[in-house]
Amino acid sequence: MAESEQECLDTVVKSGSVLAPWLGVNCTLLLKQDSLACVYPEATAAGSPPPLPIFAVKLEDVVGLKILQDSPFSSSPSVCRAELCTYQKVKRFISSSYYRKFSTEILEFSDAKDFETNYKTAKEWRESIQLQCRKNSRNLFVFSPEQIDRLEPMQLLVIINPFSGRKNGQKLFQNIARPMFDLAGAVIVQEVITERQGHAKEFVETFDLTSITGIVLASGDGIVYEVINGLMARPDWETAIKTPIGLIPTGSGNALVSSLLYEADEEVHTCAIENAVFQIINGGIKQHDIASVCNSSSHSYIGVVIHWGMTGIVDVESEKLRFLGGKLRNLIGGLVCIVMKRSYYGQLSYLPIEEDETKSPLTEAEGSIHSTNTLKPTTDVGVSDPIPEHWKTIEGNFVIFMALTSSHVTENDMMCAETKTGSGKFKILYTFDDVTRGQLLAKLSESTGAVKIENFHEIHTRAFRLNPISPCIITVDGEQIDYGPIQVQMHPGMMRLYSRVRCE
């Protein structure tokens, strides 16, 4: 790091006197551009060596300052006690990996002789810490250009699906997520509990988005699909779809949020809800893609995955095992399908990615769609149109077909480690009937998403048509659609997601 950059980071934004009750001594609290430290007061005197902190934490690991109005353990009735709550990475004892752990530091504000003044001082510190955390995150995490100057407290619309996963999403949000949002100073403008399928879509179609800075979804991937389509159904869809969305994994799939956590080097399986909330309150905003999906009867938008064949069957037929939780549900459903190992005849036609990356008709047409500001994006090739000559076509008896926009298909199944959110393209993974049960099992049990399994084929593309001739289930973002040919096209970077992916 350059010396000037280090000086900037060492600049004290705010300082003040506090009492460290566990030591029984007065200390100086120093808020810097990237850290918060508590030091002995004599260490800050002019000409003294750099202070050795009593404690120091990175702002990127701070959740918030919790003020305790009724503090029976304070040394005096006039003292206002507070807890500095952090969520720091800790190295595991027997491995090289890390996990996050909540910790608190007790501080007492006691300069004034009355509680009200000390309480006001504590509130000022809380607000300063929250503001500096937001400023600091702009130096660390990816932000889309239109959001970079927004430093006001979060104003959030929360949508909870009480039926997803083990049907405990509302309880998980209230017990785990809500306290973290409160600590961080986020304001929950409205909390919506969905009552039926399609409720989230209908709600966001008419909600006043000017009253919020983001939307939080406590659910699985199904509500993500509903919200995307609700935002795109609005008259102001161009700005609506850019509303940042935060994801809390309370469903049985949780593919998109698991991919985001993986990319941010956060735990996916342990404390996933806490990590997801932390990603929202002290992270950034990154672009993600949506895609048009057209068949003979409808047009919709997706942001996660399309399944056909074995994985489509697991997606739908394992619904009856929802009470077991996502991991066991998908494992049992997958094993049953592997034993049966059925194949389905169909055709896949796709735009080769190398043509798209030079100058294809798709790219030109997509640019014209966005420049009109009036037409919603759709596929340039209709589902009943002839296949363009420069596209490639493969056909055969498919066992698995999935079109991915990110690395995970569930929180426990990472199919393609190198597939990143917001890449602007699909990763199509498919197998024909020459795949063996052993190979299917190897892929199902492989957790890194990096091991190449024989007879698993991959394609990168931004547009394709799937013509499933043998009857089987097709799902888009976990929702079953009418069976028949589908035309799909990517629209890069249209939506926004809260994320702790670091700036490069």
Short mmCIF file of C-alpha atoms in Angstrom, two decimals:
data_model
loop_
_atom_site.label_atom_id
_atom_site.label_comp_id
_atom_site.label_asym_id
_atom_site.label_seq_id
_atom_site.Cartn_x
_atom_site.Cartn_y
_atom_site.Cartn_z
CA MET A 1 0.00 0.00 0.00
CA ALA A 2 1.30 3.47 -0.87
CA GLU A 3 2.32 5.74 2.05
CA SER A 4 -0.30 8.37 1.13
CA GLU A 5 -3.01 5.70 1.08
CA GLN A 6 -1.93 4.44 4.51
CA GLU A 7 -2.02 8.00 5.89
CA CYS A 8 -5.52 8.39 4.53
CA LEU A 9 -6.64 5.17 6.20
CA ASP A 10 -5.00 6.22 9.48
CA THR A 11 -6.86 9.56 9.50
CA VAL A 12 -9.04 9.81 12.59
CA VAL A 13 -12.64 10.61 11.66
CA LYS A 14 -13.91 10.88 15.23
CA SER A 15 -12.44 10.44 18.71
CA GLY A 16 -13.83 10.54 22.21
CA SER A 17 -13.49 9.29 25.75
CA VAL A 18 -15.10 6.04 26.88
CA LEU A 19 -14.78 3.71 29.83
CA ALA A 20 -13.66 0.13 29.31
CA PRO A 21 -15.52 -1.49 32.23
CA TRP A 22 -13.66 -4.79 32.02
CA LEU A 23 -10.44 -2.85 32.69
CA GLY A 24 -11.93 -0.12 34.84
CA VAL A 25 -10.01 2.63 33.00
CA ASN A 26 -10.89 5.54 30.77
CA CYS A 27 -9.85 5.07 27.15
CA THR A 28 -9.94 6.91 23.85
CA LEU A 29 -12.20 5.61 21.10
CA LEU A 30 -10.80 6.29 17.62
CA LEU A 31 -12.96 5.98 14.52
CA LYS A 32 -10.80 5.84 11.40
CA GLN A 33 -11.64 5.45 7.74
CA ASP A 34 -11.30 1.68 7.84
CA SER A 35 -11.21 0.70 11.51
CA LEU A 36 -12.39 1.37 15.04
CA ALA A 37 -9.94 1.17 17.92
CA CYS A 38 -9.93 1.74 21.65
CA VAL A 39 -6.57 2.89 23.06
CA TYR A 40 -5.14 4.17 26.34
CA PRO A 41 -5.41 8.00 26.36
CA GLU A 42 -1.71 8.61 27.00
CA ALA A 43 -0.92 6.69 23.78
CA THR A 44 -2.53 9.45 21.71
CA ALA A 45 -0.41 12.28 23.15
CA ALA A 46 1.69 14.31 20.75
CA GLY A 47 5.03 12.72 19.96
CA SER A 48 4.08 9.38 21.49
CA PRO A 49 4.67 6.14 19.59
CA PRO A 50 1.80 4.58 17.63
CA PRO A 51 -0.86 3.53 20.14
CA LEU A 52 -1.23 -0.11 21.08
CA PRO A 53 -4.97 -0.70 21.01
CA ILE A 54 -6.96 -2.26 23.80
CA PHE A 55 -9.00 -3.59 20.91
CA ALA A 56 -9.22 -2.80 17.20
CA VAL A 57 -11.66 -4.01 14.58
CA LYS A 58 -12.02 -3.50 10.86
CA LEU A 59 -15.11 -1.52 9.89
CA GLU A 60 -15.93 -4.15 7.28
CA ASP A 61 -16.51 -6.55 10.20
CA VAL A 62 -18.70 -4.21 12.27
CA VAL A 63 -22.42 -4.93 12.57
CA GLY A 64 -23.30 -1.93 14.74
CA LEU A 65 -23.31 -0.28 18.14
CA LYS A 66 -26.09 -1.50 20.43
CA ILE A 67 -27.07 1.05 23.09
CA LEU A 68 -28.38 -0.39 26.35
CA GLN A 69 -30.79 2.14 27.84
CA ASP A 70 -31.41 0.02 30.92
CA SER A 71 -27.99 -1.14 32.04
CA PRO A 72 -28.04 -2.57 35.60
CA PHE A 73 -24.34 -3.45 35.45
CA SER A 74 -23.18 0.09 34.77
CA SER A 75 -20.88 1.66 37.32
CA SER A 76 -23.25 4.64 37.80
CA PRO A 77 -26.88 5.54 36.98
CA SER A 78 -25.59 8.31 34.70
CA VAL A 79 -23.52 5.95 32.57
CA CYS A 80 -24.80 4.85 29.16
CA ARG A 81 -23.52 1.38 28.33
CA ALA A 82 -23.21 0.12 24.75
CA GLU A 83 -22.07 -3.03 22.98
CA LEU A 84 -19.95 -2.84 19.85
CA CYS A 85 -21.11 -5.89 17.87
CA THR A 86 -18.76 -7.40 15.28
CA TYR A 87 -18.87 -10.40 12.98
CA GLN A 88 -15.23 -11.26 12.37
CA LYS A 89 -13.52 -14.07 10.49
CA VAL A 90 -11.78 -16.62 12.71
CA LYS A 91 -9.41 -19.32 11.53
CA ARG A 92 -10.51 -22.87 12.26
CA PHE A 93 -8.24 -24.77 14.61
CA ILE A 94 -7.54 -27.82 12.45
CA SER A 95 -7.84 -26.40 8.93
CA SER A 96 -6.86 -23.40 6.85
CA SER A 97 -10.46 -22.23 6.41
CA TYR A 98 -12.24 -19.40 8.21
CA TYR A 99 -15.66 -18.84 9.69
CA ARG A 100 -17.38 -15.76 11.08
CA LYS A 101 -18.01 -15.34 14.78
CA PHE A 102 -20.10 -12.76 16.64
CA SER A 103 -18.29 -10.87 19.38
CA THR A 104 -18.99 -7.80 21.49
CA GLU A 105 -16.93 -5.14 23.23
CA ILE A 106 -18.57 -3.31 26.15
CA LEU A 107 -18.17 0.48 26.22
CA GLU A 108 -19.47 2.99 28.74
CA PHE A 109 -20.12 6.64 27.87
CA SER A 110 -19.71 8.54 31.14
CA ASP A 111 -18.20 11.99 30.51
CA ALA A 112 -21.42 13.80 31.47
CA LYS A 113 -23.05 13.72 34.89
CA ASP A 114 -26.49 12.75 33.53
CA PHE A 115 -27.67 9.72 31.58
CA GLU A 116 -29.47 11.74 28.88
CA THR A 117 -26.32 13.51 27.73
CA ASN A 118 -24.29 10.30 27.75
CA TYR A 119 -27.07 8.54 25.85
CA LYS A 120 -27.01 11.32 23.23
CA THR A 121 -23.22 10.89 22.90
CA ALA A 122 -23.65 7.14 22.40
CA LYS A 123 -26.27 7.75 19.69
CA GLU A 124 -23.92 10.14 17.89
CA TRP A 125 -21.20 7.50 17.98
CA ARG A 126 -23.60 4.88 16.64
CA GLU A 127 -24.58 7.12 13.72
CA SER A 128 -20.95 8.02 12.96
CA ILE A 129 -19.93 4.36 12.95
CA GLN A 130 -22.82 3.43 10.66
CA LEU A 131 -21.99 6.24 8.22
CA GLN A 132 -18.28 5.42 8.15
CA CYS A 133 -19.08 1.73 7.59
CA ARG A 134 -21.08 2.69 4.52
CA LYS A 135 -18.31 4.97 3.26
CA ASN A 136 -15.69 2.31 3.87
CA SER A 137 -17.67 -0.31 1.98
CA ARG A 138 -17.38 1.83 -1.16
CA ASN A 139 -13.62 1.32 -1.04
CA LEU A 140 -13.87 -2.44 -0.56
CA PHE A 141 -16.86 -3.82 -2.43
CA VAL A 142 -18.24 -3.61 -5.94
CA PHE A 143 -20.83 -0.90 -6.48
CA SER A 144 -22.87 -0.10 -9.55
CA PRO A 145 -22.37 3.52 -10.72
CA GLU A 146 -25.86 4.78 -9.88
CA GLN A 147 -25.58 3.63 -6.25
CA ILE A 148 -22.09 4.79 -5.31
CA ASP A 149 -23.10 8.09 -3.67
CA ARG A 150 -25.97 6.72 -1.59
CA LEU A 151 -24.84 6.92 2.03
CA GLU A 152 -28.19 7.27 3.79
CA PRO A 153 -29.41 4.47 6.10
CA MET A 154 -31.01 1.54 4.34
CA GLN A 155 -34.77 1.75 3.83
CA LEU A 156 -35.88 -1.80 3.09
CA LEU A 157 -38.95 -3.59 1.87
CA VAL A 158 -38.84 -7.14 3.28
CA ILE A 159 -40.77 -9.97 1.62
CA ILE A 160 -40.95 -13.26 3.51
CA ASN A 161 -42.22 -16.52 2.09
CA PRO A 162 -43.51 -18.49 5.12
CA PHE A 163 -44.01 -21.62 3.00
CA SER A 164 -40.47 -21.99 1.64
CA GLY A 165 -38.01 -24.53 2.98
CA ARG A 166 -39.18 -25.97 6.27
CA LYS A 167 -41.86 -23.28 6.54
CA ASN A 168 -39.96 -21.38 9.22
CA GLY A 169 -38.83 -18.40 7.16
CA GLN A 170 -40.76 -15.86 9.23
CA LYS A 171 -39.27 -17.17 12.48
CA LEU A 172 -35.74 -17.21 11.05
CA PHE A 173 -36.08 -13.63 9.85
CA GLN A 174 -37.37 -12.32 13.18
CA ASN A 175 -34.88 -14.24 15.33
CA ILE A 176 -31.70 -13.90 13.23
CA ALA A 177 -32.00 -11.30 10.48
CA ARG A 178 -34.11 -8.58 12.10
CA PRO A 179 -31.75 -7.97 15.07
CA MET A 180 -28.80 -7.60 12.69
CA PHE A 181 -30.67 -5.09 10.54
CA ASP A 182 -31.61 -3.11 13.65
CA LEU A 183 -28.01 -3.06 14.84
CA ALA A 184 -26.83 -1.78 11.47
CA GLY A 185 -29.37 1.05 11.49
CA ALA A 186 -31.40 -0.33 8.59
CA VAL A 187 -35.06 0.70 8.57
CA ILE A 188 -37.68 -1.92 7.66
CA VAL A 189 -40.23 0.23 5.83
CA GLN A 190 -42.65 -2.64 5.33
CA GLU A 191 -42.66 -6.36 6.00
CA VAL A 192 -44.80 -8.50 3.69
CA ILE A 193 -45.68 -12.12 4.43
CA THR A 194 -46.71 -13.83 1.19
CA GLU A 195 -50.03 -15.64 1.30
CA ARG A 196 -50.08 -17.48 -2.02
CA GLN A 197 -48.13 -18.08 -5.20
CA GLY A 198 -47.84 -14.85 -7.17
CA HIS A 199 -48.40 -12.61 -4.13
CA ALA A 200 -44.85 -11.16 -4.20
CA LYS A 201 -45.13 -10.41 -7.93
CA GLU A 202 -48.44 -8.60 -7.49
CA PHE A 203 -47.14 -6.61 -4.52
CA VAL A 204 -43.98 -5.22 -6.14
CA GLU A 205 -45.91 -4.30 -9.31
CA THR A 206 -47.65 -1.46 -7.45
CA PHE A 207 -45.41 -0.73 -4.45
CA ASP A 208 -43.91 2.77 -4.17
CA LEU A 209 -40.25 2.04 -4.80
CA THR A 210 -39.26 5.66 -4.10
CA SER A 211 -39.84 4.96 -0.38
CA ILE A 212 -37.06 2.37 -0.18
CA THR A 213 -33.42 1.85 -1.11
CA GLY A 214 -33.66 -1.93 -1.54
CA ILE A 215 -35.72 -5.11 -1.32
CA VAL A 216 -34.86 -8.06 0.93
CA LEU A 217 -36.26 -11.52 0.17
CA ALA A 218 -36.36 -14.17 2.90
CA SER A 219 -37.21 -17.16 0.76
CA GLY A 220 -35.90 -19.57 -1.82
CA ASP A 221 -35.38 -18.91 -5.53
CA GLY A 222 -39.11 -18.95 -6.33
CA ILE A 223 -39.74 -15.52 -4.80
CA VAL A 224 -36.71 -14.16 -6.68
CA TYR A 225 -38.49 -15.19 -9.89
CA GLU A 226 -41.73 -13.52 -8.78
CA VAL A 227 -40.05 -10.25 -7.79
CA ILE A 228 -38.05 -10.01 -11.02
CA ASN A 229 -41.23 -10.46 -13.05
CA GLY A 230 -43.16 -8.04 -10.83
CA LEU A 231 -40.53 -5.33 -11.32
CA MET A 232 -40.45 -5.95 -15.08
CA ALA A 233 -44.26 -5.68 -15.25
CA ARG A 234 -44.23 -2.09 -13.98
CA PRO A 235 -44.54 0.95 -16.27
CA ASP A 236 -41.22 2.18 -14.81
CA TRP A 237 -39.53 -1.19 -15.31
CA GLU A 238 -36.22 0.31 -16.46
CA THR A 239 -35.58 1.93 -13.09
CA ALA A 240 -37.55 -0.61 -11.03
CA ILE A 241 -35.40 -3.56 -12.09
CA LYS A 242 -32.32 -1.70 -10.80
CA THR A 243 -33.67 -1.70 -7.24
CA PRO A 244 -31.02 -3.59 -5.22
CA ILE A 245 -32.21 -6.97 -3.97
CA GLY A 246 -30.85 -8.75 -0.91
CA LEU A 247 -31.33 -12.49 -0.47
CA ILE A 248 -31.73 -14.40 2.81
CA PRO A 249 -31.70 -18.20 2.36
CA THR A 250 -34.79 -19.64 4.05
CA GLY A 251 -35.87 -21.87 1.14
CA SER A 252 -34.84 -25.33 0.07
CA GLY A 253 -32.87 -24.25 -3.03
CA ASN A 254 -31.17 -20.90 -2.36
CA ALA A 255 -29.01 -21.17 -5.48
CA LEU A 256 -28.49 -17.48 -6.17
CA VAL A 257 -27.64 -16.38 -2.63
CA SER A 258 -25.33 -19.38 -2.21
CA SER A 259 -23.49 -18.33 -5.37
CA LEU A 260 -23.13 -14.77 -4.04
CA LEU A 261 -21.76 -15.99 -0.71
CA TYR A 262 -19.32 -18.30 -2.47
CA GLU A 263 -18.04 -15.47 -4.68
CA ALA A 264 -17.57 -13.27 -1.60
CA ASP A 265 -15.61 -16.04 0.17
CA GLU A 266 -18.28 -16.40 2.85
CA GLU A 267 -19.56 -19.63 4.38
CA VAL A 268 -22.46 -21.11 2.38
CA HIS A 269 -23.44 -23.98 4.67
CA THR A 270 -22.61 -22.66 8.16
CA CYS A 271 -24.46 -19.55 9.41
CA ALA A 272 -25.70 -18.87 5.88
CA ILE A 273 -28.51 -16.59 7.09
CA GLU A 274 -26.17 -14.48 9.22
CA ASN A 275 -23.65 -14.26 6.38
CA ALA A 276 -26.36 -13.29 3.90
CA VAL A 277 -27.68 -10.51 6.15
CA PHE A 278 -24.13 -9.27 6.75
CA GLN A 279 -23.66 -9.22 2.98
CA ILE A 280 -26.61 -6.84 2.73
CA ILE A 281 -25.91 -4.45 5.61
CA ASN A 282 -22.18 -4.01 5.09
CA GLY A 283 -21.49 -4.91 1.49
CA GLY A 284 -21.82 -3.56 -2.00
CA ILE A 285 -24.15 -3.75 -4.97
CA LYS A 286 -23.27 -5.72 -8.08
CA GLN A 287 -24.95 -6.21 -11.42
CA HIS A 288 -26.63 -9.47 -12.30
CA ASP A 289 -28.30 -10.72 -15.46
CA ILE A 290 -31.88 -11.56 -16.24
CA ALA A 291 -33.04 -13.58 -19.22
CA SER A 292 -36.19 -13.70 -21.32
CA VAL A 293 -37.91 -17.09 -21.50
CA CYS A 294 -40.58 -17.40 -24.21
CA ASN A 295 -42.78 -20.35 -25.07
CA SER A 296 -45.99 -20.64 -27.09
CA SER A 297 -48.14 -19.23 -24.29
CA SER A 298 -46.06 -16.85 -22.18
CA HIS A 299 -43.04 -14.62 -21.72
CA SER A 300 -41.22 -14.27 -18.41
CA TYR A 301 -37.86 -13.31 -16.93
CA ILE A 302 -35.48 -15.44 -14.88
CA GLY A 303 -32.32 -14.81 -12.89
CA VAL A 304 -31.15 -18.21 -11.69
CA VAL A 305 -31.50 -21.49 -13.62
CA ILE A 306 -33.51 -23.52 -16.15
CA HIS A 307 -33.92 -27.28 -15.63
CA TRP A 308 -35.13 -30.01 -17.95
CA GLY A 309 -34.81 -33.78 -17.63
CA MET A 310 -33.58 -35.35 -14.41
CA THR A 311 -32.92 -32.12 -12.54
CA GLY A 312 -36.31 -30.73 -13.53
CA ILE A 313 -37.96 -33.83 -12.08
CA VAL A 314 -35.98 -33.50 -8.84
CA ASP A 315 -36.92 -29.80 -8.67
CA VAL A 316 -40.66 -30.53 -8.78
CA GLU A 317 -41.20 -34.08 -7.59
CA SER A 318 -39.16 -33.61 -4.40
CA GLU A 319 -41.57 -30.88 -3.24
CA LYS A 320 -43.36 -33.51 -1.17
CA LEU A 321 -40.10 -33.98 0.79
CA ARG A 322 -39.80 -30.27 1.63
CA PHE A 323 -40.16 -30.99 5.36
CA LEU A 324 -36.77 -32.75 5.28
CA GLY A 325 -34.94 -29.57 4.32
CA GLY A 326 -33.20 -28.70 1.06
CA LYS A 327 -30.15 -30.95 1.39
CA LEU A 328 -31.93 -34.21 2.23
CA ARG A 329 -34.82 -33.45 -0.10
CA ASN A 330 -32.58 -32.99 -3.13
CA LEU A 331 -30.33 -35.90 -2.17
CA ILE A 332 -33.20 -38.38 -1.99
CA GLY A 333 -34.82 -37.01 -5.15
CA GLY A 334 -31.50 -37.18 -6.99
CA LEU A 335 -30.73 -40.73 -5.91
CA VAL A 336 -34.16 -41.93 -7.05
CA CYS A 337 -33.65 -40.34 -10.48
CA ILE A 338 -30.14 -41.81 -10.78
CA VAL A 339 -31.47 -45.31 -10.11
CA MET A 340 -34.22 -44.85 -12.72
CA LYS A 341 -31.92 -42.99 -15.17
CA ARG A 342 -34.43 -41.94 -17.78
CA SER A 343 -33.55 -39.98 -20.92
CA TYR A 344 -35.61 -37.54 -22.96
CA TYR A 345 -35.21 -36.82 -26.65
CA GLY A 346 -34.81 -33.20 -27.65
CA GLN A 347 -32.92 -30.56 -29.62
CA LEU A 348 -30.77 -27.72 -28.37
CA SER A 349 -29.92 -24.84 -30.71
CA TYR A 350 -27.68 -22.07 -29.45
CA LEU A 351 -25.73 -19.00 -30.47
CA PRO A 352 -22.00 -19.84 -30.22
CA ILE A 353 -20.43 -17.55 -27.66
CA GLU A 354 -17.42 -16.77 -29.85
CA GLU A 355 -19.73 -15.22 -32.46
CA ASP A 356 -21.65 -13.31 -29.82
CA GLU A 357 -18.45 -11.88 -28.38
CA THR A 358 -17.37 -10.42 -31.71
CA LYS A 359 -20.37 -8.75 -33.34
CA SER A 360 -23.46 -10.87 -33.71
CA PRO A 361 -27.02 -9.82 -34.65
CA LEU A 362 -28.00 -10.55 -31.04
CA THR A 363 -25.68 -7.93 -29.59
CA GLU A 364 -26.77 -5.26 -32.07
CA ALA A 365 -30.46 -5.96 -31.56
CA GLU A 366 -30.07 -5.97 -27.80
CA GLY A 367 -28.45 -2.56 -27.94
CA SER A 368 -31.34 -1.18 -29.96
CA ILE A 369 -33.85 -2.55 -27.45
CA HIS A 370 -32.21 -0.74 -24.55
CA SER A 371 -31.80 2.52 -26.47
CA THR A 372 -35.51 2.90 -27.20
CA ASN A 373 -36.47 3.20 -23.50
CA THR A 374 -39.97 2.01 -24.41
CA LEU A 375 -39.81 -1.67 -25.32
CA LYS A 376 -39.14 -4.30 -22.70
CA PRO A 377 -36.32 -6.68 -23.63
CA THR A 378 -37.34 -9.98 -25.16
CA THR A 379 -35.80 -12.60 -27.42
CA ASP A 380 -34.65 -11.43 -30.86
CA VAL A 381 -35.60 -14.82 -32.31
CA GLY A 382 -39.19 -15.93 -31.75
CA VAL A 383 -39.91 -19.40 -30.40
CA SER A 384 -41.55 -20.38 -33.71
CA ASP A 385 -39.03 -18.61 -35.97
CA PRO A 386 -36.50 -20.62 -38.01
CA ILE A 387 -33.21 -21.27 -36.26
CA PRO A 388 -30.62 -18.69 -37.47
CA GLU A 389 -28.04 -20.17 -39.82
CA HIS A 390 -25.06 -19.19 -37.66
CA TRP A 391 -26.47 -21.07 -34.62
CA LYS A 392 -25.40 -24.61 -33.77
CA THR A 393 -27.79 -27.50 -33.07
CA ILE A 394 -27.30 -30.69 -31.13
CA GLU A 395 -29.89 -33.38 -30.49
CA GLY A 396 -30.17 -36.66 -28.70
CA ASN A 397 -31.50 -38.38 -25.62
CA PHE A 398 -30.81 -35.96 -22.76
CA VAL A 399 -30.60 -37.15 -19.16
CA ILE A 400 -29.70 -33.77 -17.65
CA PHE A 401 -30.11 -30.25 -19.01
CA MET A 402 -29.52 -27.12 -16.96
CA ALA A 403 -28.79 -23.54 -18.00
CA LEU A 404 -26.99 -21.73 -15.18
CA THR A 405 -26.41 -18.04 -14.49
CA SER A 406 -24.31 -18.75 -11.37
CA SER A 407 -22.26 -21.46 -9.70
CA HIS A 408 -24.89 -23.18 -7.54
CA VAL A 409 -28.17 -24.97 -8.25
CA THR A 410 -28.89 -25.39 -4.52
CA GLU A 411 -27.00 -24.34 -1.40
CA ASN A 412 -25.48 -27.84 -1.31
CA ASP A 413 -24.87 -28.35 -5.04
CA MET A 414 -22.23 -26.25 -6.76
CA MET A 415 -22.24 -27.33 -10.40
CA CYS A 416 -19.78 -24.87 -11.95
CA ALA A 417 -17.35 -23.08 -9.67
CA GLU A 418 -16.13 -20.79 -12.45
CA THR A 419 -19.62 -19.54 -13.37
CA LYS A 420 -20.06 -16.12 -11.75
CA THR A 421 -23.15 -14.03 -11.20
CA GLY A 422 -23.40 -11.19 -13.71
CA SER A 423 -21.20 -12.92 -16.30
CA GLY A 424 -23.61 -12.02 -19.11
CA LYS A 425 -23.91 -15.58 -20.37
CA PHE A 426 -25.40 -18.98 -19.65
CA LYS A 427 -23.39 -22.03 -18.72
CA ILE A 428 -25.34 -24.98 -20.16
CA LEU A 429 -24.49 -28.32 -18.58
CA TYR A 430 -25.98 -31.44 -20.16
CA THR A 431 -25.57 -35.19 -20.48
CA PHE A 432 -26.84 -37.74 -23.00
CA ASP A 433 -27.93 -41.29 -22.24
CA ASP A 434 -24.35 -42.55 -22.50
CA VAL A 435 -23.71 -41.09 -19.02
CA THR A 436 -23.42 -43.84 -16.42
CA ARG A 437 -25.10 -43.97 -13.04
CA GLY A 438 -21.64 -43.82 -11.49
CA GLN A 439 -20.88 -40.59 -13.33
CA LEU A 440 -24.22 -39.10 -12.28
CA LEU A 441 -23.54 -40.06 -8.68
CA ALA A 442 -20.02 -38.62 -8.89
CA LYS A 443 -21.44 -35.28 -10.03
CA LEU A 444 -24.15 -35.33 -7.40
CA SER A 445 -21.64 -35.99 -4.60
CA GLU A 446 -18.92 -33.64 -5.91
CA SER A 447 -19.07 -30.46 -3.83
CA THR A 448 -16.42 -28.17 -5.35
CA GLY A 449 -18.03 -27.65 -8.77
CA ALA A 450 -14.56 -27.85 -10.29
CA VAL A 451 -14.11 -31.55 -11.03
CA LYS A 452 -14.76 -32.50 -14.66
CA ILE A 453 -16.87 -35.65 -14.96
CA GLU A 454 -16.77 -37.65 -18.18
CA ASN A 455 -19.89 -37.39 -20.39
CA PHE A 456 -20.91 -34.07 -18.79
CA HIS A 457 -20.80 -31.47 -21.58
CA GLU A 458 -20.64 -27.68 -21.29
CA ILE A 459 -21.67 -24.80 -23.55
CA HIS A 460 -21.39 -21.04 -23.05
CA THR A 461 -24.04 -18.97 -24.81
CA ARG A 462 -26.26 -15.90 -24.51
CA ALA A 463 -29.22 -17.25 -26.45
CA PHE A 464 -30.64 -20.69 -27.13
CA ARG A 465 -33.75 -22.67 -28.01
CA LEU A 466 -34.64 -25.89 -26.25
CA ASN A 467 -37.05 -28.13 -28.13
CA PRO A 468 -37.96 -30.96 -25.74
CA ILE A 469 -39.65 -33.63 -27.86
CA SER A 470 -40.05 -36.32 -25.18
CA PRO A 471 -42.42 -35.16 -22.40
CA CYS A 472 -40.68 -34.11 -19.19
CA ILE A 473 -40.74 -31.29 -16.64
CA ILE A 474 -39.24 -27.85 -17.41
CA THR A 475 -38.65 -25.44 -14.53
CA VAL A 476 -37.42 -21.84 -14.54
CA ASP A 477 -36.08 -20.57 -11.20
CA GLY A 478 -37.89 -23.43 -9.49
CA GLU A 479 -41.26 -22.76 -11.14
CA GLN A 480 -42.76 -25.28 -13.57
CA ILE A 481 -43.81 -23.86 -16.95
CA ASP A 482 -45.92 -25.24 -19.81
CA TYR A 483 -44.14 -28.02 -21.65
CA GLY A 484 -42.91 -27.29 -25.16
CA PRO A 485 -40.17 -25.40 -27.02
CA ILE A 486 -38.67 -22.41 -25.19
CA GLN A 487 -36.62 -19.53 -26.58
CA VAL A 488 -34.18 -17.96 -24.13
CA GLN A 489 -32.00 -14.85 -24.32
CA MET A 490 -29.73 -13.18 -21.81
CA HIS A 491 -30.01 -9.47 -20.95
CA PRO A 492 -26.72 -8.69 -19.19
CA GLY A 493 -26.43 -6.54 -16.08
CA MET A 494 -30.05 -5.47 -15.80
CA MET A 495 -30.69 -6.22 -12.11
CA ARG A 496 -28.81 -5.40 -8.90
CA LEU A 497 -27.89 -7.63 -5.95
CA TYR A 498 -26.40 -6.79 -2.55
CA SER A 499 -23.01 -8.47 -2.37
CA ARG A 500 -19.67 -8.46 -0.55
CA VAL A 501 -17.70 -9.23 -3.69
CA ARG A 502 -14.54 -7.18 -3.42
CA CYS A 503 -13.34 -4.56 -5.85
CA GLU A 504 -10.50 -5.77 -8.06
#
